[in-house]
Amino acid sequence: MAKQISLKDISVIFDGNVAVDKVSLQVEKGDIYGVIGFSGAGKSTLVRTINLLQKPTSGSITVTNDILFEDGKQKIDAKQLQEKRRKIGMIFQHFNLLNEAKVIDNVAFALKHSQLSEKEIHTKCLHLLELVGLQDKANFYPAQLSGGQQQRVAIARALANDPDILISDEATSALDPKTTNQILDLLYELNQKLQLTIVLITHEMDAVKRIANKVAVMEDGKLIENGNLLDVFLHPKQKLTKQFVGGALEVQHILNTYSLNEIAPNDQLYQLVYGIDDVTKSVVADLDEKVGTKASILYGNVEVLGGKLIGTLAILLKLDANKEQEALQFLRDRNVIVTKLDKDVLRNV
Ligand SMILES: Nc1ncnc2c1ncn2[C@@H]1O[C@H](COP(=O)(O)OP(=O)(O)OP(=O)(O)O)[C@@H](O)[C@H]1O
């Protein structure tokens, strides 16, 4: 796959505060690359360097074979940068539409510098509105549309210059869950139909899980983990990543609802994450049968990730140390990712 975006050792420092700390990221053509992290992690700042809306303090940026920034300097002139930016569409949380302009004029706005005739612009805008499912809303004003529809207008506008890349900066954060999924599905459809590379900034793992093929996790300006979605999901290395995958926050919330104080000091809580290939097999039933445990299931969930079924369980094991090791080995031999859940940490979540 061709490299579309290459960020190398990018740092962004604001008045001595390091917002992005030596981050390197490679995005290939056709990727939907999720960039996830809590508020203030540096996601927006990093991604805004791709089109130099934010100049890095150091590092290099290459987009579709052109070096935009290197050795502390911009490497293309203002006109080239303008052209480059047109090939990088952006959508935002608050849509950023012109409220006094009709939907079609909002889309046409992005083409005001193009060589197209007025008629060609009109035809193109109608086509773009059709692409996002809003062909019947061309003459409406933004205020007459729902949030989801307004975001569709913003997507049509972002696609007006036939970009290779679309940056989505928390584009679904202001939308309800159903509309969020509809917008995510639209982005996926556009990715497939137009071979559009998408960089998806979000704080919601569900958004990443729904459409991304790759994911990068950011914390305190650093990229702490990245890779193929399934690899990261099944083998999370960092504590924060473990929290994001497997609905860990939800697991913790549910576990907290149990009376964990009643659990004996030697009883252990584990989170199990595993691929489900054979629906007739139960990993916990096998564990009980083969190792002689009596695992108690406190939480269970199955979801589809990259087309694969992934199960997440939280179980309680009452075992002596030897037996516990045997149980854990049994699970690991079956490619189950086992994470010990700290009861004290849980109480504090
Ligand atoms: N223009 C700026 N001037 C000074 N500090 C900034 C500027 N932009 C961002 N920062 C700081 O950089 C850090 C990273 O912010 P950034 O917006 O990139 O994080 P984020 O992960 O995208 O979070 P959010 O989802 O809340 O936007 C924050 O501490 C923020 O206050």
XYZ file of C-alpha atoms and ligand atoms in Angstrom:
380
model
C 0.000 0.000 0.000
C 1.223 3.493 -0.868
C 2.170 5.765 1.987
C -0.145 8.760 2.076
C 0.879 10.583 5.218
C 4.197 10.280 6.978
C 4.752 12.131 10.221
C 8.237 11.717 11.676
C 9.274 12.806 15.167
C 6.664 15.558 15.279
C 6.782 17.806 18.333
C 4.587 20.812 18.976
C 5.492 23.053 21.900
C 3.293 25.958 23.023
C 5.086 28.401 25.327
C 7.160 25.628 26.836
C 4.206 23.200 27.062
C 4.725 20.059 25.034
C 1.391 19.331 23.318
C 2.846 16.726 20.923
C 5.972 14.846 21.869
C 8.084 13.237 19.088
C 5.223 11.428 17.396
C 5.756 9.336 14.262
C 2.812 7.973 12.310
C 2.471 6.413 8.871
C -0.914 6.399 7.164
C -1.396 4.359 3.998
C -3.771 5.066 1.143
C -7.253 3.803 1.974
C -6.629 3.567 5.718
C -9.185 4.692 8.242
C -6.737 5.559 10.992
C -8.353 6.179 14.368
C -6.437 8.508 16.692
C -7.805 8.022 20.170
C -7.042 9.557 23.553
C -8.608 11.601 26.310
C -9.137 15.351 26.067
C -5.853 17.252 25.948
C -3.822 14.241 24.757
C -2.662 16.209 21.699
C -4.752 14.504 19.015
C -6.045 17.657 17.293
C -2.707 19.406 17.493
C -0.953 16.420 15.917
C -3.472 15.949 13.144
C -3.586 19.667 12.322
C 0.097 19.430 11.401
C -0.837 17.204 8.425
C -2.011 20.246 6.447
C 0.170 22.690 8.401
C -2.807 24.356 10.067
C -0.487 23.800 13.002
C 3.229 24.165 12.279
C 5.296 21.668 14.237
C 8.199 22.820 16.384
C 10.256 19.977 14.925
C 9.905 16.860 12.824
C 9.012 16.165 9.201
C 5.721 15.859 7.340
C 5.265 14.180 3.973
C 1.839 14.048 2.341
C 1.252 12.153 -0.910
C 4.956 12.191 -1.796
C 5.524 15.896 -1.100
C 7.607 17.011 1.847
C 5.629 19.808 3.514
C 7.860 20.411 6.505
C 11.389 19.418 7.480
C 14.318 20.777 9.497
C 12.093 23.330 11.205
C 10.939 24.835 7.884
C 7.966 24.740 5.564
C 9.169 23.122 2.332
C 6.479 24.273 -0.075
C 5.371 27.797 -1.023
C 2.043 29.352 -0.043
C 0.347 28.495 -3.342
C 1.435 24.852 -3.210
C 0.266 24.652 0.379
C -3.134 26.035 -0.618
C -3.430 23.368 -3.318
C -2.327 20.687 -0.908
C -4.890 21.797 1.658
C -7.663 21.444 -0.917
C -6.726 17.787 -1.218
C -7.104 17.350 2.540
C -10.745 17.760 3.564
C -11.641 18.454 7.181
C -14.766 18.030 9.249
C -15.271 19.183 12.827
C -17.456 18.644 15.865
C -19.494 21.817 15.292
C -19.854 21.490 11.499
C -18.683 25.102 10.851
C -21.369 25.859 8.235
C -22.385 29.323 7.044
C -25.830 29.721 8.564
C -26.959 32.461 6.191
C -26.115 30.375 3.107
C -28.215 27.571 1.646
C -26.926 24.014 1.854
C -25.837 23.969 -1.792
C -24.019 27.289 -1.385
C -22.196 25.958 1.668
C -20.847 23.149 -0.498
C -20.151 25.485 -3.433
C -18.136 27.746 -1.135
C -15.311 25.206 -1.201
C -15.181 25.509 -5.007
C -15.036 29.277 -5.294
C -11.378 29.144 -6.422
C -11.908 26.319 -8.886
C -11.782 26.596 -12.683
C -15.286 25.169 -12.997
C -18.154 27.208 -14.492
C -21.111 28.123 -12.308
C -23.181 25.436 -13.964
C -20.486 22.820 -13.424
C -20.198 23.853 -9.767
C -23.963 23.515 -9.360
C -23.964 20.035 -10.918
C -21.007 18.952 -8.822
C -22.592 20.203 -5.594
C -25.816 18.341 -6.345
C -23.786 15.213 -6.972
C -21.930 15.683 -3.658
C -25.206 16.189 -1.807
C -26.498 13.003 -3.384
C -23.363 11.206 -2.215
C -24.134 12.153 1.388
C -27.872 11.463 1.051
C -29.081 15.090 1.045
C -30.120 15.657 -2.581
C -33.538 16.928 -1.447
C -32.086 19.509 0.980
C -30.047 21.642 -1.462
C -32.170 24.753 -0.915
C -32.564 24.440 2.839
C -30.630 26.547 5.325
C -28.416 24.797 7.932
C -30.765 25.795 10.776
C -33.520 23.783 9.076
C -31.442 20.600 9.311
C -30.700 18.154 12.124
C -27.169 17.870 13.518
C -26.532 14.714 11.515
C -27.737 16.375 8.322
C -25.550 19.428 9.007
C -22.554 17.151 9.403
C -23.447 15.554 6.046
C -23.361 19.018 4.453
C -19.941 19.559 6.028
C -18.794 16.219 4.608
C -20.062 17.164 1.127
C -18.178 20.458 1.415
C -15.029 18.664 2.571
C -15.224 16.412 -0.502
C -15.792 19.233 -3.002
C -12.172 19.397 -4.174
C -11.905 15.611 -4.544
C -9.516 15.214 -1.629
C -7.291 12.170 -1.127
C -7.510 12.578 2.639
C -10.323 13.443 5.029
C -9.526 14.520 8.576
C -12.414 14.037 10.959
C -11.812 15.943 14.204
C -14.380 14.670 16.725
C -16.989 14.946 13.942
C -19.507 12.796 15.780
C -18.958 14.103 19.310
C -21.985 16.419 19.224
C -24.328 13.773 17.821
C -26.559 11.184 19.467
C -25.458 7.523 19.253
C -27.720 6.571 16.352
C -26.736 9.595 14.253
C -23.098 8.998 15.207
C -23.288 5.515 13.731
C -24.974 6.801 10.577
C -22.213 9.376 10.040
C -19.513 6.777 10.758
C -21.130 4.401 8.268
C -21.190 7.200 5.692
C -17.472 7.813 6.243
C -16.821 4.101 5.785
C -18.880 4.067 2.579
C -16.922 7.060 1.223
C -13.652 5.376 2.158
C -14.668 2.299 0.171
C -16.249 4.117 -2.757
C -13.668 6.866 -3.237
C -10.562 5.176 -1.778
C -10.545 8.093 0.620
C -7.930 7.958 3.365
C -9.499 9.013 6.664
C -7.843 10.170 9.878
C -10.463 9.876 12.588
C -9.795 11.769 15.812
C -12.029 10.650 18.616
C -12.204 9.906 22.322
C -14.677 7.087 21.679
C -13.334 3.601 21.117
C -16.702 2.578 19.678
C -16.184 4.944 16.746
C -12.752 3.467 16.063
C -14.041 -0.064 16.426
C -16.896 0.552 14.035
C -14.929 1.726 11.001
C -11.148 2.026 11.505
C -8.613 -0.517 10.282
C -5.776 1.041 12.304
C -5.548 2.869 15.583
C -3.088 5.116 17.400
C -3.458 5.812 21.111
C -2.234 9.148 22.464
C -1.556 10.156 26.046
C 0.143 13.373 27.279
C 1.305 14.294 23.781
C 2.899 10.910 23.149
C 1.799 8.170 20.816
C 1.861 5.258 23.234
C 0.625 2.474 20.994
C -0.479 1.971 17.397
C -1.093 -0.679 14.772
C -3.805 -2.729 13.097
C -7.067 -2.448 14.999
C -7.381 -6.146 15.670
C -3.763 -6.488 16.863
C -4.092 -3.544 19.220
C -7.467 -4.720 20.420
C -6.363 -8.281 21.061
C -2.901 -7.469 22.401
C -3.102 -4.071 24.084
C 0.208 -3.277 25.751
C -0.321 -0.008 27.547
C -2.604 0.529 30.509
C -4.587 3.260 28.739
C -5.036 1.090 25.645
C -6.326 -1.719 27.817
C -8.812 0.755 29.222
C -9.998 1.767 25.753
C -10.351 -1.737 24.342
C -12.772 -4.377 25.473
C -15.161 -1.774 26.810
C -12.889 -1.706 29.850
C -14.506 1.391 31.305
C -17.893 -0.248 31.010
C -16.521 -3.441 32.576
C -15.157 -1.407 35.454
C -18.418 0.451 35.906
C -20.358 -2.812 36.073
C -17.851 -4.480 38.379
C -18.044 -1.520 40.702
C -21.743 -2.111 41.020
C -21.025 -5.494 42.588
C -20.135 -5.589 46.269
C -16.439 -6.077 45.647
C -15.732 -5.623 49.343
C -17.211 -9.052 49.910
C -14.598 -10.678 47.706
C -11.999 -12.530 49.777
C -8.448 -11.163 49.506
C -7.271 -14.240 47.576
C -10.080 -14.159 45.037
C -8.966 -12.634 41.788
C -10.801 -10.759 39.061
C -9.670 -11.224 35.469
C -10.659 -9.702 32.164
C -10.562 -12.153 29.259
C -10.554 -10.987 25.649
C -10.568 -13.534 22.855
C -11.541 -14.205 19.249
C -14.573 -16.449 18.823
C -14.008 -18.909 15.984
C -16.215 -21.754 17.130
C -19.586 -20.955 18.659
C -19.894 -24.430 20.139
C -16.899 -23.836 22.422
C -17.068 -21.943 25.687
C -13.724 -20.886 27.043
C -15.022 -20.702 30.627
C -16.816 -24.072 30.480
C -13.581 -25.619 29.143
C -11.595 -23.935 31.901
C -13.930 -25.263 34.590
C -13.881 -28.749 33.123
C -10.144 -29.073 32.380
C -8.659 -27.173 35.312
C -11.425 -27.737 37.817
C -12.174 -24.080 38.479
C -15.573 -22.645 39.240
C -15.256 -19.385 37.433
C -17.972 -16.911 38.165
C -18.827 -14.651 35.209
C -19.433 -11.053 36.318
C -19.537 -9.420 32.877
C -19.805 -10.633 29.312
C -19.913 -9.010 25.886
C -19.445 -10.005 22.239
C -18.770 -7.536 19.456
C -17.702 -7.491 15.831
C -14.325 -5.989 15.111
C -12.846 -5.945 11.632
C -15.388 -8.617 10.752
C -14.231 -10.884 13.607
C -16.222 -11.815 16.700
C -14.504 -10.765 19.884
C -15.655 -11.825 23.331
C -14.891 -9.969 26.556
C -15.534 -11.491 29.962
C -14.804 -10.466 33.505
C -14.520 -13.514 35.728
C -13.871 -14.184 39.381
C -11.532 -17.047 40.253
C -11.293 -18.534 43.736
C -8.077 -20.517 43.518
C -4.837 -21.175 45.313
C -1.706 -19.794 43.658
C -0.710 -23.039 41.856
C -4.121 -23.654 40.455
C -4.375 -20.041 39.426
C -1.191 -20.309 37.362
C -2.561 -23.455 35.732
C -5.813 -21.678 34.884
C -4.007 -18.675 33.412
C -1.738 -20.916 31.352
C -4.777 -22.816 30.085
C -6.362 -19.564 28.932
C -3.194 -18.166 27.366
C -2.658 -21.421 25.459
C -6.022 -20.735 23.877
C -5.003 -17.228 22.796
C -7.138 -15.592 25.448
C -5.729 -12.233 26.549
C -5.872 -12.231 30.296
C -5.613 -9.027 32.329
C -5.727 -9.070 36.098
C -8.183 -6.441 37.324
C -7.064 -4.599 40.418
C -9.953 -4.473 42.896
C -8.633 -1.312 44.543
C -8.156 0.456 41.225
C -11.649 -0.594 40.211
C -13.180 1.048 43.244
C -11.546 4.309 42.299
C -12.756 4.458 38.697
N -3.034 27.115 20.168
C -2.679 26.616 21.362
N -1.953 27.354 22.229
C -1.571 26.850 23.418
N -1.836 25.616 23.837
C -2.558 24.816 23.023
C -3.005 25.274 21.734
N -3.681 24.259 21.130
C -3.665 23.226 22.009
N -2.980 23.543 23.120
C -2.724 22.655 24.264
O -2.139 21.474 23.766
C -2.617 20.330 24.469
C -3.212 19.334 23.490
O -4.430 19.842 22.980
P -5.256 19.142 21.832
O -6.451 19.994 21.507
O -4.358 18.772 20.709
O -5.730 17.803 22.557
P -6.841 16.783 22.093
O -6.335 15.440 22.408
O -7.226 17.033 20.671
O -8.013 17.127 23.070
P -9.512 17.604 22.761
O -10.207 16.370 22.282
O -10.004 18.102 24.074
O -9.398 18.669 21.709
C -3.590 20.846 25.495
O -2.926 20.969 26.716
C -3.999 22.201 24.962
O -4.356 23.061 25.995
